[in-house]
Coordinates of N, CA and C in Angstrom, one line a residue:
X1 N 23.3 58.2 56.6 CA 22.2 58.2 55.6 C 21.1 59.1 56.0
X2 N 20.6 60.1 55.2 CA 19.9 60.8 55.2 C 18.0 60.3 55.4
X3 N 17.7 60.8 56.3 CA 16.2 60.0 56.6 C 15.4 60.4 55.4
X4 N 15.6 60.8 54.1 CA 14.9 61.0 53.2 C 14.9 59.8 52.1
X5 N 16.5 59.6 52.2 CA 17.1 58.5 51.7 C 16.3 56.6 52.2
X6 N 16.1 56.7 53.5 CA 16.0 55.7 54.1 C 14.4 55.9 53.9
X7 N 13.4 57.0 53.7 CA 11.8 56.9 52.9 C 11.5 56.5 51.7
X8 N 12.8 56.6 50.9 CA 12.9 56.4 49.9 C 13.2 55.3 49.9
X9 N 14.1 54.5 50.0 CA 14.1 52.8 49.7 C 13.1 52.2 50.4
X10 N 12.5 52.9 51.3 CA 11.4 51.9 52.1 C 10.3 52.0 51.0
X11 N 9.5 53.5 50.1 CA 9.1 53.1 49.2 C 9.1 52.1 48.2
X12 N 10.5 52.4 47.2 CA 11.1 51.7 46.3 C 11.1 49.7 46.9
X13 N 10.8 49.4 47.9 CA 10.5 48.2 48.7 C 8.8 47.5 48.3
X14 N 8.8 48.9 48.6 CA 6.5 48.4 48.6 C 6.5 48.4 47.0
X15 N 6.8 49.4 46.3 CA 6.6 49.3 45.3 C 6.9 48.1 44.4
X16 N 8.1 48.0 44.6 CA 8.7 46.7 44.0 C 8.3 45.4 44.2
X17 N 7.9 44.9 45.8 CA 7.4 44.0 46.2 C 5.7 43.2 45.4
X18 N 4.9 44.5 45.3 CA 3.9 44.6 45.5 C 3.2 44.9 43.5
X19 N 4.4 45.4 42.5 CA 4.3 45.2 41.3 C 4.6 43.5 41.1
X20 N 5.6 43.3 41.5 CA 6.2 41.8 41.4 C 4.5 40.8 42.0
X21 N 3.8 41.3 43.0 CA 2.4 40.7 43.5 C 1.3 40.7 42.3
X22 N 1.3 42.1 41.6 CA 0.6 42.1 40.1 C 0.7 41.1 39.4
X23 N 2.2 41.0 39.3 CA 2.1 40.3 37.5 C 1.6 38.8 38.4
X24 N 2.4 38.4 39.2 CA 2.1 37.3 40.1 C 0.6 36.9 39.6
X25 N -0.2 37.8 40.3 CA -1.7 37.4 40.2 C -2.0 37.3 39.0
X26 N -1.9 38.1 38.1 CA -2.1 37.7 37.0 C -2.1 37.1 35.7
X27 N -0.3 36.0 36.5 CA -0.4 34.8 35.8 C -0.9 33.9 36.5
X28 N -1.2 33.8 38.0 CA -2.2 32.6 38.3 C -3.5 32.8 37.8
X29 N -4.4 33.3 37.6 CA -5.1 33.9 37.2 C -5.2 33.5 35.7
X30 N -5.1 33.9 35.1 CA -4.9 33.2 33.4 C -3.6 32.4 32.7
X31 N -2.8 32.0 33.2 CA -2.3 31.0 32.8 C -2.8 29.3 33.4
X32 N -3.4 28.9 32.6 CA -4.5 27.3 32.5 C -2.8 26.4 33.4
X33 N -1.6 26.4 33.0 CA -1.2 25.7 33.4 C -0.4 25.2 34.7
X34 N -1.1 26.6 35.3 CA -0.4 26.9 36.7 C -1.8 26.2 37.6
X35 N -2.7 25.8 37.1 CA -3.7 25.2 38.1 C -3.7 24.3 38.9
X36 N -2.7 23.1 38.6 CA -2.0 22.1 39.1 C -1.4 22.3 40.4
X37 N -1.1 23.3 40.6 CA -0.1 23.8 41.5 C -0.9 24.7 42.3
X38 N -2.4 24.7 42.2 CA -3.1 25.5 43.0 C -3.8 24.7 44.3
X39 N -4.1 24.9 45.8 CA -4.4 24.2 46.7 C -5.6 24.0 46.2
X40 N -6.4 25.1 46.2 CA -8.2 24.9 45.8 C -8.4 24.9 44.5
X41 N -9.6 23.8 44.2 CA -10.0 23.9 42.7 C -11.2 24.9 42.3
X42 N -11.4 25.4 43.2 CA -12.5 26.2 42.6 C -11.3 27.8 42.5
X43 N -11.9 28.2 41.5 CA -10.8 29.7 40.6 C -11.6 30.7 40.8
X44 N -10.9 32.0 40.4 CA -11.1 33.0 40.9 C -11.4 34.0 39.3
X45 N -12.5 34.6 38.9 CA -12.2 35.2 37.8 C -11.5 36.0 37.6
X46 N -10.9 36.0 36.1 CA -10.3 37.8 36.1 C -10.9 38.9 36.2
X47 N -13.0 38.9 36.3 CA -13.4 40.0 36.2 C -13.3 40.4 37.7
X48 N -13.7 39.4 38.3 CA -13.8 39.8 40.0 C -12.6 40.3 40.6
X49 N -11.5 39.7 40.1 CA -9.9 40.7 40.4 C -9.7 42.1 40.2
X50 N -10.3 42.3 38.8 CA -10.3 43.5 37.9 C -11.2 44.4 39.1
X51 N -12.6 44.1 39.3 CA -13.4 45.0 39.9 C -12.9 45.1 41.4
X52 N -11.9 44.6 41.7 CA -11.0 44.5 43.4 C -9.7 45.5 43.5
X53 N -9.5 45.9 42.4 CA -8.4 46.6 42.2 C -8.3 47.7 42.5
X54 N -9.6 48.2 42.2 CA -9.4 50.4 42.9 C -9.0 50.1 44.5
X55 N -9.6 48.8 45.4 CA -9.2 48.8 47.0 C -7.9 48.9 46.9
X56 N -7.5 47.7 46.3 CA -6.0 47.3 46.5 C -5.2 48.3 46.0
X57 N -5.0 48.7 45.3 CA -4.7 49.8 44.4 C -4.5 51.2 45.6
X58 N -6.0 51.6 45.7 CA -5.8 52.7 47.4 C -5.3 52.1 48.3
X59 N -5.0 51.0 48.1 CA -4.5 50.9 49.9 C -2.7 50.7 50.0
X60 N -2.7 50.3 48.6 CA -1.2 50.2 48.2 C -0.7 51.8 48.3
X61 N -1.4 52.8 47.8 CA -0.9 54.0 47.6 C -1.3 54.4 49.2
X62 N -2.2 54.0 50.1 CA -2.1 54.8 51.6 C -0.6 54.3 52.2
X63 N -0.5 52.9 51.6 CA 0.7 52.3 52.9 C 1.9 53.3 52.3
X64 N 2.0 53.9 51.2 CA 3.2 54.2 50.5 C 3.4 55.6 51.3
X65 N 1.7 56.1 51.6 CA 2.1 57.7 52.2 C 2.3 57.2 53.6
X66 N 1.7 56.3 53.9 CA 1.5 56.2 54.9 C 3.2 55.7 56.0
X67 N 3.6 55.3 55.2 CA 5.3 54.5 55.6 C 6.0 56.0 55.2
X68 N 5.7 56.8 54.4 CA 6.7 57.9 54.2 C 6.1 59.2 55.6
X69 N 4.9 59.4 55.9 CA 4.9 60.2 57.3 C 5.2 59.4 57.9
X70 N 4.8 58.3 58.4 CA 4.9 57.7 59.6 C 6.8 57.9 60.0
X71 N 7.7 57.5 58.9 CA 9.1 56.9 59.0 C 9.4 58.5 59.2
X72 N 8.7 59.6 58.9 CA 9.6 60.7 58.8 C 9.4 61.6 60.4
X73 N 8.3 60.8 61.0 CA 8.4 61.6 62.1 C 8.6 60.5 63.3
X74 N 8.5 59.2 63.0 CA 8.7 58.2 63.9 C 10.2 58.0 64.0
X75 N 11.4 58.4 62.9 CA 12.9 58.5 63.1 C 13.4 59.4 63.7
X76 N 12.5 60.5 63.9 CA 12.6 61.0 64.8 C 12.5 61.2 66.5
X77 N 11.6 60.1 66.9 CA 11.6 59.9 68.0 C 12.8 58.3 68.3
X78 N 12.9 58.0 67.9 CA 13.9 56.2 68.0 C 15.2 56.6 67.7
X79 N 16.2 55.7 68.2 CA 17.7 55.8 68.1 C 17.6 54.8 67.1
X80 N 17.9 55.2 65.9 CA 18.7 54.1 64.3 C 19.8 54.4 64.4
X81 N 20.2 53.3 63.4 CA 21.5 53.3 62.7 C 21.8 52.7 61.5
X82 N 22.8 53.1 60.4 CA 22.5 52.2 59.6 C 23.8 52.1 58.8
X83 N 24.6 51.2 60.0 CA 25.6 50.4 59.7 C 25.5 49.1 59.2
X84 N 26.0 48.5 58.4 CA 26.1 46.6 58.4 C 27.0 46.3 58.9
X85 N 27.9 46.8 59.7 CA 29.1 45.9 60.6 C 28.8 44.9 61.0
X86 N 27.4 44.7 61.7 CA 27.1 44.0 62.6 C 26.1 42.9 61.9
X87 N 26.4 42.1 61.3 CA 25.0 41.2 60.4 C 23.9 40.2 61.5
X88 N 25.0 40.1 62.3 CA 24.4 39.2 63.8 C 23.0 40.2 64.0
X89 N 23.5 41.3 64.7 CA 22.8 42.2 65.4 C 21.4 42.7 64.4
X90 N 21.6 42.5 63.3 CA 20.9 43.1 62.2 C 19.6 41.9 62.4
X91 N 20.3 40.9 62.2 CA 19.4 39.6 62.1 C 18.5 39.1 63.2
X92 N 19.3 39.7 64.2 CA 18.5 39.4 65.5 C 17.2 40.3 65.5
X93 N 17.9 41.7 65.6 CA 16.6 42.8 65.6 C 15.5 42.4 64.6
X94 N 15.6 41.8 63.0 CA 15.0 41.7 62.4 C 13.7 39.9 63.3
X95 N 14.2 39.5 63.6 CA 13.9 38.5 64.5 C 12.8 39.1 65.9
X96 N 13.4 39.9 66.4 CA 12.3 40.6 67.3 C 11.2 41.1 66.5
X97 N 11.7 42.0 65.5 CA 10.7 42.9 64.8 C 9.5 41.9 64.5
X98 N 9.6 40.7 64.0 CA 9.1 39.7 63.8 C 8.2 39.4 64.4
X99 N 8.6 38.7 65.7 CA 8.0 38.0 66.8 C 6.9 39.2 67.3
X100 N 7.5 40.3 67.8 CA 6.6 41.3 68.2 C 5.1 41.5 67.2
X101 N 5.9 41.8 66.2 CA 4.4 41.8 65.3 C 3.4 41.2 65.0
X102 N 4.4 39.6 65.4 CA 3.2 38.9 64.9 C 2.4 38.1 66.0
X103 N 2.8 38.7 67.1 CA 2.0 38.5 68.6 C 1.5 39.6 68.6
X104 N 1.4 40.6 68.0 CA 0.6 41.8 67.6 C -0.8 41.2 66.4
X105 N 0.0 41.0 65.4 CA -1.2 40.6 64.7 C -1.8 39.4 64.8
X106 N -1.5 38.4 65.7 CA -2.3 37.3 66.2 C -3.5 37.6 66.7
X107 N -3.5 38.7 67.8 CA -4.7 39.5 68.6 C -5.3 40.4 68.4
X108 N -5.2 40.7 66.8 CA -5.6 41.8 65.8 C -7.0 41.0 65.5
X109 N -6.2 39.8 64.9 CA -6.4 39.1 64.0 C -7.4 38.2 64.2
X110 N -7.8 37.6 65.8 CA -8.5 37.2 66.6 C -9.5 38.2 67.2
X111 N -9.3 39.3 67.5 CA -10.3 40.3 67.5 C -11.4 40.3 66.6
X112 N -10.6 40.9 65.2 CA -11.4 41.3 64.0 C -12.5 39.7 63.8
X113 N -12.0 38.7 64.3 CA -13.2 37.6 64.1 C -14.3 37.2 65.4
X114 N -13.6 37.6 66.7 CA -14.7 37.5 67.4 C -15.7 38.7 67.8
X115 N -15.2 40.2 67.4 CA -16.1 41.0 67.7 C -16.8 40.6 66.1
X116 N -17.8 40.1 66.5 CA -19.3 40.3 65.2 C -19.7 41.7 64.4
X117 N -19.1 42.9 65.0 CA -19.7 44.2 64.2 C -18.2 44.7 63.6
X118 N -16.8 44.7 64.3 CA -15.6 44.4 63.2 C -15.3 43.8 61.9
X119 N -16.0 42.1 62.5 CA -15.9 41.1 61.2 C -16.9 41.3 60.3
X120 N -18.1 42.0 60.5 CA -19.3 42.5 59.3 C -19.2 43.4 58.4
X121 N -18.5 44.7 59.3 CA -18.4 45.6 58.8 C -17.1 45.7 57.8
X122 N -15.7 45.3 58.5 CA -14.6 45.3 58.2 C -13.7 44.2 57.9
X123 N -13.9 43.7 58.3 CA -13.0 42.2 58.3 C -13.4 40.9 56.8
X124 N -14.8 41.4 57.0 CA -15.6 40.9 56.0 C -14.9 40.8 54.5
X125 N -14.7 42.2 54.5 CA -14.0 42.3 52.8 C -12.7 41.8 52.6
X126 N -11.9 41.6 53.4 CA -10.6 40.5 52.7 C -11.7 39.4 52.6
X127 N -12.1 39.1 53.5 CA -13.1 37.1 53.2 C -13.9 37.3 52.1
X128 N -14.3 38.0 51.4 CA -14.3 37.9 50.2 C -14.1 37.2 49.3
X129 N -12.0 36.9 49.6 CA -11.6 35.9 48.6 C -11.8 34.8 49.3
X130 N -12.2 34.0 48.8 CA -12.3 32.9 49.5 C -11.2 31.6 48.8
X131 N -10.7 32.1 47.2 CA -9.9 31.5 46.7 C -9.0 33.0 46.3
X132 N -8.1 33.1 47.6 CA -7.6 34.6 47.1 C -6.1 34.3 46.2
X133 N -6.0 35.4 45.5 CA -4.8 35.6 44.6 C -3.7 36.2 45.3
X134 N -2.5 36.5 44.8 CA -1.6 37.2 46.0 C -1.6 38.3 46.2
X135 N -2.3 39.5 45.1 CA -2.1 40.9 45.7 C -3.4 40.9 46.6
X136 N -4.2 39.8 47.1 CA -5.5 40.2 47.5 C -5.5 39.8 48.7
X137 N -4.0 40.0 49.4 CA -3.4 40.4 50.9 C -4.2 41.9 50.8
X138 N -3.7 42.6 49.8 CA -4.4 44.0 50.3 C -5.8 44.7 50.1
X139 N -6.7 43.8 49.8 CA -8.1 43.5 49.4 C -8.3 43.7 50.8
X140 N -8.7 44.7 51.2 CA -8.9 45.0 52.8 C -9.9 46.1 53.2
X141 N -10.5 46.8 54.0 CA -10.8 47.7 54.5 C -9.6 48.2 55.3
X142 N -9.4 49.7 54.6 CA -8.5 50.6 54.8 C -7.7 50.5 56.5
X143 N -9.1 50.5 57.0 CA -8.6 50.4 58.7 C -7.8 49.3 59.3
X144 N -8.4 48.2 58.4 CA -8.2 46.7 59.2 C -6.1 46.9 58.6
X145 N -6.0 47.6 57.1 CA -4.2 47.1 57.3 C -3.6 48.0 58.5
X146 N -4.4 49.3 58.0 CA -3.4 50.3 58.9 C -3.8 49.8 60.3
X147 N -4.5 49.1 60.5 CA -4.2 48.7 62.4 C -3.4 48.0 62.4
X148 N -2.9 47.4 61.2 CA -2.6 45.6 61.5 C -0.6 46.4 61.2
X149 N -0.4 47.7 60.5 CA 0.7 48.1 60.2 C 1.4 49.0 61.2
X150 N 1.2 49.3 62.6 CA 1.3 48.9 64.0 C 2.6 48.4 64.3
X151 N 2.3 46.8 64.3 CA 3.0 45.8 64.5 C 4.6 46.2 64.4
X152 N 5.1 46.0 63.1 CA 6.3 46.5 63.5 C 7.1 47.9 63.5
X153 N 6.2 48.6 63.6 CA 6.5 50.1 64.3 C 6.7 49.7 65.8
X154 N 6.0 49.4 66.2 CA 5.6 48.8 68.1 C 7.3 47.9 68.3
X155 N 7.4 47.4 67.1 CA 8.6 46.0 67.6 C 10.1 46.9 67.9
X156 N 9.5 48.1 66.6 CA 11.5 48.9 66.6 C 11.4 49.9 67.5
X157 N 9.7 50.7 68.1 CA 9.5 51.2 69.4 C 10.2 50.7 70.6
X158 N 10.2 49.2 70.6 CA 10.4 48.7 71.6 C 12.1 48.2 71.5
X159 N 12.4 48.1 70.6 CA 13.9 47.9 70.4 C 14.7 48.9 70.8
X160 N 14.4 50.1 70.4 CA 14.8 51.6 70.8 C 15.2 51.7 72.0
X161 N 14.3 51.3 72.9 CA 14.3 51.6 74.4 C 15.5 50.6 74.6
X162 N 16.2 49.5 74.5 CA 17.6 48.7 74.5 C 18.8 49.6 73.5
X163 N 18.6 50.1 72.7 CA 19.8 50.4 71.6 C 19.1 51.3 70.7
X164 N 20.1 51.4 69.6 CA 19.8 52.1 68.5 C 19.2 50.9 67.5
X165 N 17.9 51.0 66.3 CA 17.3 50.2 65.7 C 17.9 50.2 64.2
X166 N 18.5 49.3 63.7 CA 19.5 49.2 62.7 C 18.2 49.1 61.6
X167 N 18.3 49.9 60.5 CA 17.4 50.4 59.6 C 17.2 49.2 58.4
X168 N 18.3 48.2 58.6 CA 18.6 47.1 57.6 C 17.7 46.2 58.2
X169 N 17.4 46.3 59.3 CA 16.7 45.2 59.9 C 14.8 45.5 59.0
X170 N 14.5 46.7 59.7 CA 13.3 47.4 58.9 C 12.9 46.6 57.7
X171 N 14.0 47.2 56.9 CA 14.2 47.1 55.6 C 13.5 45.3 55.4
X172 N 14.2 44.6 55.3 CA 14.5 43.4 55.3 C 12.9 43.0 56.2
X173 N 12.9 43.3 56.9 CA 11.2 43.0 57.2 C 10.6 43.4 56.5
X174 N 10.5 44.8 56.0 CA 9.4 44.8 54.8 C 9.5 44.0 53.8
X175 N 10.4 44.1 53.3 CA 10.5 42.4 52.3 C 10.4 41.4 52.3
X176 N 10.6 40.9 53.6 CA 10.3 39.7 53.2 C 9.2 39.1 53.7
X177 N 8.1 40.5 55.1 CA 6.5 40.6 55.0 C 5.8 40.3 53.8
X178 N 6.7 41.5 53.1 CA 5.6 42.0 51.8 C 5.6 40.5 50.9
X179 N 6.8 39.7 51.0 CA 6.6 38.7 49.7 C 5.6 37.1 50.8
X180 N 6.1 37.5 51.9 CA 5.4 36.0 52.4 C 3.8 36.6 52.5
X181 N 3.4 38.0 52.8 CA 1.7 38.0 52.3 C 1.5 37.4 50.9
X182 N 2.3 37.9 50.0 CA 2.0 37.3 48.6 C 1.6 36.1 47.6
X183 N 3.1 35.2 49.1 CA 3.2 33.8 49.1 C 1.6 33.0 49.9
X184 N 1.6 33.6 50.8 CA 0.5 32.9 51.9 C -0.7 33.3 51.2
X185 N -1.1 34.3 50.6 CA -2.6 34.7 49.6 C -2.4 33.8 48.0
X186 N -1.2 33.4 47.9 CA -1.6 33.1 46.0 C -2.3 32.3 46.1
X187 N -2.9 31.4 47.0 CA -2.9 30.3 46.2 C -2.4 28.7 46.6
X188 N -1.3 29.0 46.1 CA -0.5 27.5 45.7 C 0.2 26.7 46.7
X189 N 0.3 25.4 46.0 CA 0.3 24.5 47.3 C 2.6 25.0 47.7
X190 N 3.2 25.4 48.5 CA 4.0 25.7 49.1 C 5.0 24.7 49.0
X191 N 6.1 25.3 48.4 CA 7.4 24.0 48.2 C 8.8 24.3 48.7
X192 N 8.6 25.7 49.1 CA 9.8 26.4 50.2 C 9.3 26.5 51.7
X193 N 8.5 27.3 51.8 CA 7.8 27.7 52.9 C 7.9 26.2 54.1
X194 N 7.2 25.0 53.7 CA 7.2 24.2 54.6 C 7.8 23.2 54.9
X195 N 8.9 23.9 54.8 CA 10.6 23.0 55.4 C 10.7 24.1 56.1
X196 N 10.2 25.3 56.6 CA 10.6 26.1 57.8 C 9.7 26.0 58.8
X197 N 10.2 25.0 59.9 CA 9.7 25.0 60.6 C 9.2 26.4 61.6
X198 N 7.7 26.3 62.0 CA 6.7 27.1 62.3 C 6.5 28.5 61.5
X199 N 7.0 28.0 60.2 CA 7.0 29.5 59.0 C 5.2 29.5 58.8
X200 N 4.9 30.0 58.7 CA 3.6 29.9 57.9 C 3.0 29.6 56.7
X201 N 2.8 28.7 56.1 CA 2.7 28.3 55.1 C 1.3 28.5 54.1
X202 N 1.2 28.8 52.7 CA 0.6 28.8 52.1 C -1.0 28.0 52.6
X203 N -1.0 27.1 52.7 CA -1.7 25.9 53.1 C -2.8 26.4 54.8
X204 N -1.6 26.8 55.1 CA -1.9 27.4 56.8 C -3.4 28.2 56.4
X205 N -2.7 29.5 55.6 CA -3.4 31.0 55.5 C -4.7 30.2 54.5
X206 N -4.4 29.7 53.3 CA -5.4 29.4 52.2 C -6.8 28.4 53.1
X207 N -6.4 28.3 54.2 CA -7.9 27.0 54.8 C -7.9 28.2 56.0
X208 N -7.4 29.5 56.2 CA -8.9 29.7 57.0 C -9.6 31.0 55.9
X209 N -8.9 31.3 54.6 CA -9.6 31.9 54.1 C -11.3 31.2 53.5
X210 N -11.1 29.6 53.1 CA -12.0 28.9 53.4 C -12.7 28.4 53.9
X211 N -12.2 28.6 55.4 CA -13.3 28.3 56.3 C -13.2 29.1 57.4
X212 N -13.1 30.0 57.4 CA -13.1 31.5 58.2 C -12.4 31.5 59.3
X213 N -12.8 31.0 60.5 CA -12.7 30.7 61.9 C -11.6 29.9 61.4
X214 N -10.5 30.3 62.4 CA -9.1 29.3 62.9 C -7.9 29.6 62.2
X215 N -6.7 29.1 62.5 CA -5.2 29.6 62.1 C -5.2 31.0 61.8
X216 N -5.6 31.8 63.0 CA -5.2 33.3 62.8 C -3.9 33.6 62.3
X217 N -2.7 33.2 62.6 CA -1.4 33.2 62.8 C -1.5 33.0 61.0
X218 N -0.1 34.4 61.0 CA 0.2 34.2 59.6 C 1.8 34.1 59.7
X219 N 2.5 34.9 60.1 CA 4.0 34.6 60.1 C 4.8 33.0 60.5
X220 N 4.2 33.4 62.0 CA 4.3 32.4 62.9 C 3.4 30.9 63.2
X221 N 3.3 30.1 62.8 CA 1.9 29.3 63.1 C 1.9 28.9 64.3
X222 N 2.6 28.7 65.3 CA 2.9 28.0 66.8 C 1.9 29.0 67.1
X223 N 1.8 29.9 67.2 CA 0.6 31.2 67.9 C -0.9 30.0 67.7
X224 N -1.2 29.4 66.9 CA -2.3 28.6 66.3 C -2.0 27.3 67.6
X225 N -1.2 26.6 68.0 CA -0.9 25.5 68.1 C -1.4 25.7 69.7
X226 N -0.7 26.9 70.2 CA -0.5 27.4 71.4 C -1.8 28.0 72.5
X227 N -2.4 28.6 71.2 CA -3.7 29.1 71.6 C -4.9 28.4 71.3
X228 N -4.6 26.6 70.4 CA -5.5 25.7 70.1 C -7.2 26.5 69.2
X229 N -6.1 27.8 68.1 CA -6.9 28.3 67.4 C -6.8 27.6 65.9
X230 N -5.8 26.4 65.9 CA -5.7 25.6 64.9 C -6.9 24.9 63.8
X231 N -6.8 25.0 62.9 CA -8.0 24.4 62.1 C -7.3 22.7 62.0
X232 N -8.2 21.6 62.5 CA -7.7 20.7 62.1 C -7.7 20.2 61.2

């Protein structure tokens, strides 16, 4: 497969993920009978979404350039491959990719709240939502994603140095990143999510957007349990 090929579905990935986050928000958002199904009762207007959208909006378009240089000169340094022979091996790497990042973004993530001039300047504006919607994972200061988008560059960096990094794995991380931010910011009280044990759940992410301090951990929650950064 041609590495132009492999920029290209990783776009056609964000894109898709992250339109599918649109309409998302914007039926919780004005559909009256999805409220039932929301953790917090206090709502979120449609004007204040509307006036959030040029961020999210730029930041959706940096990650898109931003995953197209990055993958075009970073496949160049890493051994890939992009066989499915192997579904074991695919699943496993995607499993590292995982873990790495999100011991990555646990200490991101804990940073940006104890340095005081990060969390003012930067960190501040996701906390914003305090009843956030799902695309308003990307309601960010520009710097705070692209630090936090690292992570699993660093995990297939590190996979390289053992083998060749199977591109399906990647793949498949971005997806199902991109929909559990979606999941973990709508909102709603979680009816898949928390039958997976130490998955992160809706519930987890939605109480420390409300109360700031605590459950850094978003993929993983054991990181919370472990580090007694748990909100009780």
């Amino acid at each position: 497969m041609e590495k132009i090929h492999i920029i290209l579905y990783t776009v056609l990935i964000i894109i898709a993920c992250n339109f599918f986050g649109f309409i998302f928000s914007l039926a919780s958002i004005n559909l009256k009978f999805l409220e039932k199904y929301k953790i917090q009762k206090r709502k979120i207007k449609s004007s204040t979404f509307y006036k959030r959208l040029p961020l999210i909006f730029f930041n959706i378009f940096l990650l898109i350039v931003t995953s197209c240089i990055g993958l075009y000169f970073f496949l160049d340094i890493v051994h890939y491959e992009t066989s499915t022979n192997n579904p074991l091996n695919i699943l496993l790497q995607l499993f590292i990719i995982f873990v790495i990042d999100d011991v990555y973004f646990y200490f991101l993530h804990l940073f940006m709240h104890k340095n005081k001039f990060i969390l003012r300047k930067i960190h501040s504006i996701h906390h914003r939502a305090i009843t956030p919607v799902a695309l308003e994972y990307m309601y960010v200061h520009p710097l705070e994603w692209l630090s936090g988008y690292v992570g699993p560059f660093l995990g297939m960096f590190i996979l390289s140095l053992m083998g060749p990094v199977n591109i399906f794995s990647f793949w498949l991380y971005q997806f199902i990143r991109n929909v559990h931010e979606l999941d973990v910011h709508s909102g709603f009280k979680s009816k898949i999510s928390k039958w997976i044990p130490f998955w992160g759940e809706t519930e987890h992410h939605d109480k420390h957007h409300e109360v700031l301090n605590g459950n850094y951990a978003t993929t993983f929650t054991f990181w919370d349990n472990f580090f007694n950064t748990k909100i009780k």
